[in-house]
Amino acid sequence: MKTDVVVVGAGFAGMYMLYRLREAGFSARVLEVADGVGGTWYWNRYPGARCDVMSMDYSFSFDDALQKEWIWSEKYATQPEILRYANHVADRFDLRRDIQFETRVTSARFNESTQRWSVETDGGETFDTQYYIFASGCLSVPKAIDIEGQNGFAGATYHTADWPLDGVNFSGQRVAVIGTGSSGIQSMPIIAAQARALTVFQRTPAFSLPAENRPMDDDERARLQNDYPRRRAGSRHSLFGVPDYPMEKSAFEVSDEEREQAYEGAWDKGELIAIMQQYNDLLIDDAANETAANFVRNKIRSIVKDPDVAETLCPTSFPIGTKRACLDTGYYEMFNQDHVELVDLLKSPIEKITATGVKTSDREFEFDAIVFATGFDAMTGAIVNVDVRGVDGVELADKWDAGPRAYLGLAAHQFPNLFMITGPGSPSVMSNMIVSIEQHVEWITDCLVQARDNDVATIEATSEAEQLWVDHVNDVANMTLFPQANSWYMGANVPGKPRLFMPYIGGCGVYRDKCDEVAKNGYEGFTMSSHTVKHASAG
Ligand code: NA7
């Protein structure tokens, strides 16, 4: 099939990309593995899955009627509600007719003589396309489970990122959950409410803050909707894709008492950024960070009644905020229930999974079910899983062998006409994803329109621009405390994955300005070619 654009993935990025491409007059085909839209919200159906950016912000802003007509029922919508929203968007803009479900892209090859991509699927189809766009998500490929014996367990096993469509009833069961990131922390209080016994296997404790979730009442919704023009603009020019707190002072410009009060107020807000944006040095200064970390540790100690369990739950090995913090509903309180047990894997690591349960270095546990909440091959997994070959047959996976390299996190040298929505080197997972998705989609669409208007056949990032951007992403990360943590931002959760900070931490607003400047300067840092002549862009 011949088309202008192939888009991989029908999550929020792929759907909006399709909408924009159509509006701009391009033909496009979206290829999606699942049998429905929603991407990460299609797969992650574990109990308690919900957004941890306020739904009024974690929603599209490109269509005013859409943002006014959709009624979010809670501050943080659950996965089913977000999936309903994704389906509503697909129906409202009649997107499904260009989405091909149950189709996995297996390879994409750039043909230098035709200057087009040839994209193959697991169904044996081939698409001949000018542009190839990854909209395959940053957290869409579960990390391979690296525990011996995982296939030998006789009971049921589940992964939070691949949850049965019909749900699971754990009533009366002895359940193990391995992993204490967002997925584990959101799901466990609900599993504990059903299960006869819940055993939590924790390797690295996370900092988790109360979500303070609540129904969204009509007055609050109306107030936020009326404020949308200001709120959305603020998000687009913010650090993390949601309206910033002022952050005028250092943590040490105030008294201990004032600081403690500020943290108390922020804790009660139930937001990911509220504590970390109280002071401007919390993510760049160890001592400042420690004031916030200590505040949260004291909160954990005040909630969890058993002092040993509380200490085990207190993170001490990384600065707060440098590993993705979590928002929870009743997570720490759950440990006060008699049928919930915490196992500290730092003291007694898992040796293997047995037919009947889990064997650690000092104990054997028996379970009816094991839940893996062990995370993702984040940011690069879904891209390098496709056999992508650019100019001279160079493989993207080889090019990224020592870590992802992309200009603006959008495009890669030697891969003409290939774009990545929220790729590595862009704010992506450091931001409200919807804000970053909208920005990338709009930038890519403008770029394609410019190329079409100027009879450009290919657009490709230069090696120099790519290198400068990769260096800049690293330089900015190194000014912060982020590299201190063994996080999935650093690729540190996947054995053998190169260790470097993948998202851009300079802020959504700064990044947006940079992308706009690149476009304004005639796509500075890109090389354009017509069907016969190759020339460097201006600037
Ligand atoms: P995360 O945040 O990567 O959490 C995975 C958890 O699983 C984390 O606590 C890991 O401990 C733990 N883990 C991973 N492998 C193992 C093994 N082999 N043994 C024991 N424990 C293990 O993934 P989530 O799905 O919770 O959340 C991902 C993002 O989705 C989240 O940040 C939000 O953005 C939404 P570790 O920290 O590696 O010691």
XYZ file of C-alpha atoms and ligand atoms in Angstrom:
578
model
C 0.000 0.000 0.000
C 1.302 3.449 -0.861
C 0.794 6.302 1.591
C 2.394 9.611 2.571
C 2.908 8.624 6.192
C 3.008 5.487 8.323
C 2.484 6.132 12.032
C 3.315 3.372 14.513
C 0.949 3.271 17.484
C -2.601 4.441 18.172
C -2.163 5.903 21.623
C -2.638 9.611 22.194
C 0.432 10.437 20.080
C -0.616 8.333 17.089
C -4.216 9.518 17.184
C -3.309 13.200 17.284
C -0.655 12.704 14.606
C -3.273 11.142 12.349
C -5.706 13.975 13.009
C -3.104 16.635 12.121
C -1.833 14.823 9.055
C -5.341 14.519 7.686
C -6.057 18.173 8.368
C -2.891 19.041 6.441
C -3.943 16.889 3.494
C -1.554 13.942 3.874
C -2.622 10.342 3.481
C -1.679 8.305 6.545
C -1.960 4.809 7.925
C -1.659 4.122 11.661
C -0.503 0.608 12.564
C -1.360 -0.639 16.044
C -0.708 -3.970 17.781
C -3.772 -3.828 20.049
C -7.339 -4.233 18.869
C -8.235 -0.773 20.119
C -6.857 2.726 20.625
C -5.314 4.054 23.841
C -1.727 2.775 23.847
C -0.436 2.591 27.399
C -4.020 3.047 28.657
C -5.141 0.077 26.626
C -2.606 -2.302 28.168
C -2.125 -1.103 31.736
C -5.446 -2.302 33.170
C -4.118 -3.374 36.556
C -6.366 -2.543 39.526
C -5.877 1.041 40.665
C -4.254 2.210 37.411
C -4.806 5.903 37.093
C -3.194 8.998 35.811
C -0.965 10.962 38.199
C -1.223 14.258 36.368
C -4.604 15.933 36.946
C -6.997 14.773 34.225
C -8.022 18.336 33.427
C -4.367 18.781 32.389
C -3.729 15.253 31.091
C -6.097 15.700 28.152
C -5.952 17.206 24.687
C -6.020 20.973 24.337
C -6.061 21.213 20.536
C -9.834 21.322 20.207
C -11.741 23.673 22.442
C -15.060 21.885 21.998
C -13.425 18.578 22.977
C -11.860 19.991 26.119
C -15.177 21.548 27.138
C -17.475 18.628 26.333
C -15.524 15.849 28.070
C -16.480 15.480 31.740
C -13.674 14.098 33.892
C -15.285 12.523 36.932
C -12.241 12.588 39.240
C -9.144 14.650 39.877
C -7.061 11.688 38.656
C -9.064 9.556 36.232
C -8.865 5.775 36.353
C -7.561 3.747 33.417
C -11.101 2.782 32.233
C -12.121 6.444 32.119
C -8.961 7.469 30.243
C -9.529 4.630 27.783
C -13.124 5.823 27.283
C -11.718 9.276 26.549
C -9.264 7.826 24.000
C -12.165 6.029 22.298
C -14.233 9.187 22.361
C -11.412 11.074 20.611
C -11.119 8.310 18.004
C -14.873 8.418 17.317
C -15.286 12.167 17.459
C -12.612 12.745 14.823
C -13.473 9.612 12.841
C -9.927 8.303 13.234
C -10.531 4.547 13.079
C -10.878 4.339 9.320
C -7.127 5.014 8.983
C -6.025 2.861 11.897
C -5.143 -0.750 11.249
C -5.433 -2.729 14.496
C -3.791 -6.044 15.417
C -0.844 -5.140 13.229
C 2.756 -5.103 14.435
C 5.446 -3.335 12.456
C 8.384 -5.696 12.126
C 10.786 -3.729 9.927
C 11.256 -0.394 8.236
C 13.857 0.176 5.542
C 14.852 3.402 3.832
C 15.287 3.018 0.101
C 17.850 5.541 -1.116
C 16.885 5.337 -4.734
C 13.189 6.059 -4.160
C 13.831 8.146 -1.021
C 10.943 6.362 0.635
C 10.448 3.924 3.499
C 9.328 0.366 3.080
C 7.486 -0.794 6.215
C 6.637 -4.438 6.842
C 4.137 -5.897 9.269
C 3.684 -9.240 10.973
C 0.723 -9.849 8.683
C 3.059 -9.832 5.685
C 1.928 -6.454 4.358
C 4.311 -3.849 2.967
C 3.683 -0.110 3.097
C 5.507 2.232 0.743
C 5.637 5.573 2.540
C 7.484 8.873 2.347
C 7.478 9.412 6.120
C 7.725 6.990 8.995
C 6.702 8.209 12.458
C 7.137 6.412 15.781
C 4.229 7.132 18.113
C 4.867 3.943 20.013
C 5.161 5.376 23.515
C 7.881 5.637 26.135
C 6.540 2.991 28.514
C 5.088 0.383 26.207
C 7.531 -2.527 26.207
C 7.581 -4.389 29.528
C 11.082 -5.137 30.765
C 11.937 -8.826 30.395
C 11.536 -10.496 33.774
C 15.051 -11.203 34.950
C 14.261 -13.671 37.754
C 15.260 -17.312 37.551
C 12.432 -19.831 37.310
C 9.669 -17.378 36.395
C 8.103 -19.844 33.979
C 8.080 -22.672 36.489
C 5.446 -21.242 38.837
C 2.359 -23.483 38.952
C -0.051 -20.713 39.997
C -1.193 -17.670 38.025
C 1.233 -14.929 36.992
C 0.365 -11.433 35.799
C 2.254 -8.388 34.579
C 0.748 -4.994 35.395
C 1.456 -3.794 31.838
C -0.302 -6.754 30.220
C -3.305 -7.233 32.453
C -6.167 -9.584 31.489
C -8.922 -7.623 29.756
C -11.555 -9.116 32.068
C -9.653 -8.274 35.251
C -8.577 -10.631 38.040
C -10.309 -11.538 41.266
C -7.775 -12.232 44.026
C -10.373 -13.066 46.698
C -9.112 -15.675 49.103
C -5.699 -15.894 47.434
C -2.157 -15.534 48.689
C -0.669 -12.968 46.351
C 2.888 -11.753 45.758
C 3.647 -8.428 44.106
C 7.210 -7.907 42.900
C 8.112 -4.264 42.301
C 7.316 -1.029 44.086
C 7.182 1.602 41.324
C 3.954 3.389 40.350
C 2.279 0.243 39.021
C 2.946 -1.762 42.176
C 2.110 1.109 44.501
C -1.183 1.918 42.741
C -2.332 -1.683 42.511
C -1.356 -3.105 45.885
C -3.917 -1.415 48.158
C -6.678 -2.757 45.923
C -5.162 -6.232 45.680
C -4.714 -6.223 49.477
C -8.412 -5.438 49.922
C -9.282 -8.657 48.050
C -6.496 -11.053 48.882
C -6.204 -13.371 51.873
C -2.533 -12.409 52.154
C -0.340 -9.972 50.225
C 3.434 -10.152 50.236
C 5.275 -7.144 48.825
C 8.741 -7.806 47.417
C 10.591 -4.507 47.504
C 14.053 -3.944 46.080
C 14.268 -0.140 46.053
C 11.678 1.779 48.073
C 10.025 4.650 46.190
C 9.014 8.067 47.449
C 5.237 8.075 47.242
C 2.960 11.005 47.959
C -0.782 10.921 48.692
C -2.858 11.540 45.562
C -5.668 13.147 47.556
C -7.868 11.988 44.736
C -11.493 13.127 44.832
C -14.518 13.383 42.596
C -14.380 16.422 40.334
C -17.405 18.529 41.189
C -19.178 20.784 38.704
C -17.899 24.010 40.243
C -14.266 22.940 40.200
C -14.574 21.613 36.654
C -16.178 24.846 35.460
C -13.518 26.932 37.191
C -10.697 24.924 35.587
C -12.374 24.933 32.173
C -12.851 28.688 32.283
C -9.203 29.007 33.204
C -8.076 26.772 30.310
C -6.597 29.517 28.105
C -4.224 30.584 30.896
C -3.686 27.095 32.295
C -2.860 25.407 28.985
C -0.508 28.247 27.997
C 1.201 27.971 31.377
C 1.621 24.217 30.913
C 3.142 24.616 27.462
C 5.794 26.965 28.814
C 6.395 25.196 32.104
C 9.105 22.854 33.314
C 7.022 19.677 33.491
C 3.984 20.331 31.309
C 1.722 21.443 34.136
C 1.488 24.962 35.583
C 4.670 25.702 37.565
C 4.859 26.766 41.188
C 6.794 30.063 41.563
C 10.039 28.516 43.016
C 11.530 31.862 43.944
C 13.678 30.779 46.872
C 16.318 28.273 47.845
C 15.345 25.779 50.544
C 17.900 27.493 52.792
C 16.535 31.000 52.397
C 13.764 30.177 54.845
C 13.725 28.976 58.434
C 13.387 25.266 59.225
C 9.916 25.968 60.547
C 8.756 27.834 57.447
C 10.146 25.104 55.191
C 8.390 22.387 57.161
C 5.098 24.275 56.873
C 5.579 24.706 53.137
C 6.187 20.967 52.728
C 3.085 20.198 54.828
C 0.957 22.358 52.560
C 2.488 20.749 49.474
C 1.953 17.226 50.845
C -1.743 17.986 51.310
C -2.090 19.154 47.712
C -1.695 15.629 46.380
C 0.402 16.472 43.313
C 3.646 15.070 41.989
C 5.385 18.425 41.657
C 4.055 20.302 44.673
C 6.858 19.378 47.077
C 9.646 19.421 44.484
C 8.655 22.903 43.300
C 8.605 24.525 46.742
C 12.209 25.639 46.308
C 14.396 26.205 43.296
C 17.333 24.064 44.415
C 15.668 20.772 45.337
C 16.768 19.019 42.148
C 20.235 20.534 41.961
C 21.554 20.628 45.515
C 21.969 17.509 47.667
C 21.485 19.263 50.984
C 18.372 21.099 49.790
C 16.983 17.852 48.383
C 17.603 16.121 51.685
C 15.230 18.542 53.454
C 12.377 17.378 51.204
C 13.435 13.719 51.313
C 13.542 13.822 55.090
C 10.116 15.415 55.261
C 8.638 12.558 53.206
C 10.521 9.910 55.196
C 9.058 11.365 58.395
C 5.608 11.170 56.839
C 6.168 7.469 56.088
C 7.264 6.933 59.708
C 4.163 8.724 60.965
C 1.804 6.546 58.868
C 3.356 3.081 59.189
C 2.944 1.762 62.722
C 5.686 -0.887 62.768
C 8.959 1.099 62.988
C 10.998 -1.611 61.205
C 8.552 -1.749 58.307
C 8.523 2.054 58.167
C 12.333 2.195 57.934
C 12.337 -0.420 55.185
C 9.877 1.720 53.237
C 12.022 4.860 53.586
C 14.122 5.524 50.472
C 17.697 6.501 51.286
C 19.705 5.527 48.203
C 18.760 8.372 45.839
C 17.645 12.013 46.062
C 13.882 12.521 46.099
C 12.492 13.259 42.630
C 15.382 11.666 40.730
C 13.531 8.375 40.354
C 9.933 8.809 39.236
C 7.944 9.616 42.381
C 4.570 7.929 42.829
C 1.131 9.137 43.846
C -0.812 6.671 45.923
C -4.101 6.087 47.648
C -3.536 4.265 50.909
C -0.202 2.627 50.047
C 1.684 3.223 53.291
C -1.510 2.717 55.352
C -1.827 -0.736 53.741
C 1.221 -1.941 55.686
C -0.725 -1.520 58.942
C -2.947 -4.457 57.958
C -2.053 -7.824 59.457
C -2.331 -9.738 56.191
C 0.221 -7.537 54.381
C 3.903 -8.349 54.663
C 6.912 -6.426 53.317
C 10.010 -8.329 52.212
C 13.218 -6.333 51.894
C 15.065 -7.746 48.902
C 18.132 -5.694 49.728
C 18.539 -7.865 52.845
C 17.357 -11.140 51.309
C 17.305 -11.107 47.500
C 15.047 -13.324 45.424
C 17.004 -16.424 44.393
C 14.323 -17.889 42.191
C 10.682 -18.443 41.533
C 9.684 -21.997 42.393
C 6.679 -24.096 41.399
C 4.911 -23.002 44.574
C 6.154 -19.477 45.164
C 9.276 -17.408 45.704
C 12.568 -18.379 47.302
C 14.666 -15.594 48.785
C 18.103 -16.063 50.313
C 16.576 -16.803 53.711
C 12.979 -17.978 53.195
C 10.525 -19.816 50.979
C 7.093 -18.311 50.324
C 4.007 -20.032 48.917
C 1.545 -18.160 46.697
C -1.519 -18.665 44.549
C -0.646 -15.755 42.267
C 2.399 -13.610 41.464
C 2.095 -10.094 40.046
C 5.098 -8.637 38.281
C 5.132 -4.849 38.552
C 8.698 -4.780 37.303
C 8.559 -1.911 34.836
C 9.496 -1.174 31.253
C 12.307 -1.013 28.754
C 11.573 2.683 28.796
C 11.930 5.249 26.031
C 13.911 3.180 23.546
C 12.355 -0.301 23.811
C 9.466 0.234 21.406
C 11.752 1.922 18.851
C 14.636 -0.536 18.725
C 12.240 -3.497 18.806
C 11.509 -2.703 15.157
C 14.261 -3.592 12.699
C 14.793 -0.037 11.396
C 17.486 0.549 8.757
C 18.362 3.929 7.348
C 20.943 5.202 4.863
C 23.552 2.576 3.868
C 21.503 -0.027 5.728
C 22.615 1.299 9.125
C 20.519 -0.187 11.927
C 18.942 2.141 14.444
C 19.543 -0.407 17.210
C 23.284 -0.404 16.288
C 23.439 3.359 16.147
C 21.928 3.450 19.639
C 24.112 0.674 20.989
C 25.865 3.076 23.370
C 22.677 4.999 24.117
C 19.987 6.785 22.111
C 21.117 9.611 19.833
C 18.471 11.880 18.373
C 18.324 15.520 17.365
C 15.781 17.215 19.652
C 14.562 13.702 20.472
C 12.673 14.002 17.180
C 14.891 12.739 14.385
C 18.129 10.837 13.885
C 21.046 11.300 11.492
C 21.095 8.626 8.743
C 17.347 8.131 9.141
C 15.757 10.619 6.728
C 12.019 11.251 6.978
C 11.802 9.327 10.236
C 10.376 11.120 13.270
C 9.806 10.120 16.869
C 7.023 11.573 18.986
C 8.399 12.100 22.506
C 11.639 10.344 21.599
C 14.742 10.177 23.814
C 16.295 13.629 24.164
C 12.925 15.395 24.398
C 11.068 16.263 27.645
C 8.711 13.270 27.134
C 8.503 11.330 30.409
C 9.758 14.330 32.391
C 6.561 16.091 31.445
C 2.823 15.800 31.128
C 2.928 13.485 28.115
C -0.079 15.034 26.409
C 1.530 18.468 26.362
C 4.718 17.029 24.868
C 2.780 14.924 22.379
C 0.831 17.933 21.133
C 4.007 19.967 20.732
C 5.841 17.243 18.792
C 2.875 16.411 16.578
C 2.344 20.060 15.677
C 6.044 20.606 14.995
C 6.296 17.491 12.799
C 3.152 18.427 10.858
C 4.478 21.937 10.172
C 7.780 20.436 9.062
C 6.072 18.045 6.639
C 3.920 20.846 5.223
C 7.029 23.006 4.701
C 8.771 20.108 3.004
C 5.814 19.471 0.707
C 5.472 23.164 -0.145
C 9.158 23.334 -1.057
C 9.220 20.086 -2.985
C 11.565 18.492 -0.465
C 11.972 14.729 -0.809
C 13.909 14.051 2.381
C 14.687 15.814 5.632
C 17.447 14.418 7.828
C 19.172 15.560 11.039
C 22.853 16.353 10.551
C 25.427 14.463 12.537
C 26.743 17.725 14.059
C 23.324 18.953 15.195
C 22.547 15.559 16.667
C 25.849 15.444 18.565
C 25.409 18.977 19.929
C 21.901 18.146 21.125
C 22.947 14.866 22.748
C 25.764 16.738 24.532
C 23.345 19.429 25.636
C 20.849 16.872 27.013
C 23.690 15.325 29.026
C 25.086 18.663 30.175
C 21.706 19.774 31.498
C 21.120 16.414 33.214
C 24.574 16.636 34.802
C 23.690 19.994 36.339
C 20.993 18.183 38.318
C 20.856 15.336 40.812
C 19.065 13.023 38.355
C 22.117 10.990 37.289
C 22.610 9.867 40.907
C 19.641 7.496 40.783
C 19.491 4.020 39.257
C 16.300 4.930 37.441
C 14.615 3.926 34.229
C 15.321 7.510 33.089
C 18.965 6.370 33.113
C 18.288 2.992 31.518
C 19.563 1.534 34.802
C 16.598 -0.825 35.312
C 17.398 -2.991 32.290
C 20.494 -5.185 32.610
C 23.036 -4.285 29.912
C 21.255 -1.103 28.798
C 23.653 1.853 28.427
C 23.505 4.143 31.406
C 22.750 7.714 30.436
C 19.983 10.170 31.164
C 17.486 9.851 28.288
C 14.827 12.559 28.639
C 15.524 16.305 28.310
C 15.281 17.975 31.708
C 15.668 21.591 30.532
C 11.880 22.069 30.661
C 8.955 21.967 28.258
C 8.973 25.727 27.659
C 12.701 25.989 26.915
C 12.480 22.951 24.669
C 9.459 24.277 22.789
C 11.268 27.568 22.150
C 14.280 25.674 20.829
C 12.147 23.599 18.436
C 10.350 26.740 17.225
C 13.676 28.483 16.643
C 14.974 25.510 14.645
C 11.898 25.686 12.402
C 12.071 29.473 12.089
C 15.677 29.222 10.966
C 14.732 27.018 8.033
C 15.013 23.733 9.948
C 18.456 24.451 11.264
C 20.399 21.274 11.879
C 18.525 19.333 9.215
C 19.559 18.556 5.664
C 16.880 18.743 3.009
C 17.039 17.101 -0.377
C 14.890 17.558 -3.426
C 14.419 14.584 -5.719
C 17.746 15.378 -7.411
C 19.806 17.772 -5.274
C 20.881 17.489 -1.649
C 21.542 20.754 0.213
C 22.109 21.889 3.789
C 19.366 23.962 5.339
C 19.903 27.565 6.312
C 21.535 28.313 9.659
P 9.056 1.051 37.572
O 8.828 2.403 38.104
O 10.240 0.815 36.709
O 9.084 0.061 38.816
C 9.499 -1.272 38.686
C 9.704 -1.854 40.054
O 10.049 -3.228 39.915
C 10.850 -1.211 40.824
O 10.487 -1.150 42.173
C 11.994 -2.191 40.587
O 12.987 -2.161 41.577
C 11.241 -3.483 40.630
N 11.959 -4.565 39.964
C 12.292 -4.656 38.662
N 12.937 -5.813 38.415
C 13.010 -6.461 39.597
C 13.546 -7.694 40.001
N 14.142 -8.505 39.131
N 13.451 -8.045 41.300
C 12.842 -7.233 42.175
N 12.304 -6.048 41.859
C 12.384 -5.668 40.592
O 7.791 0.541 36.725
P 6.251 0.867 36.960
O 5.505 0.017 36.001
O 5.891 0.755 38.381
O 6.109 2.376 36.572
C 6.600 2.878 35.342
C 6.077 4.241 35.092
O 4.717 4.175 34.690
C 6.031 5.147 36.253
O 7.224 5.705 36.586
C 5.015 6.181 35.809
O 5.613 7.080 34.909
C 4.036 5.369 35.100
P 14.326 -1.245 41.364
O 13.833 0.158 41.502
O 14.805 -1.556 39.962
O 15.245 -1.692 42.404
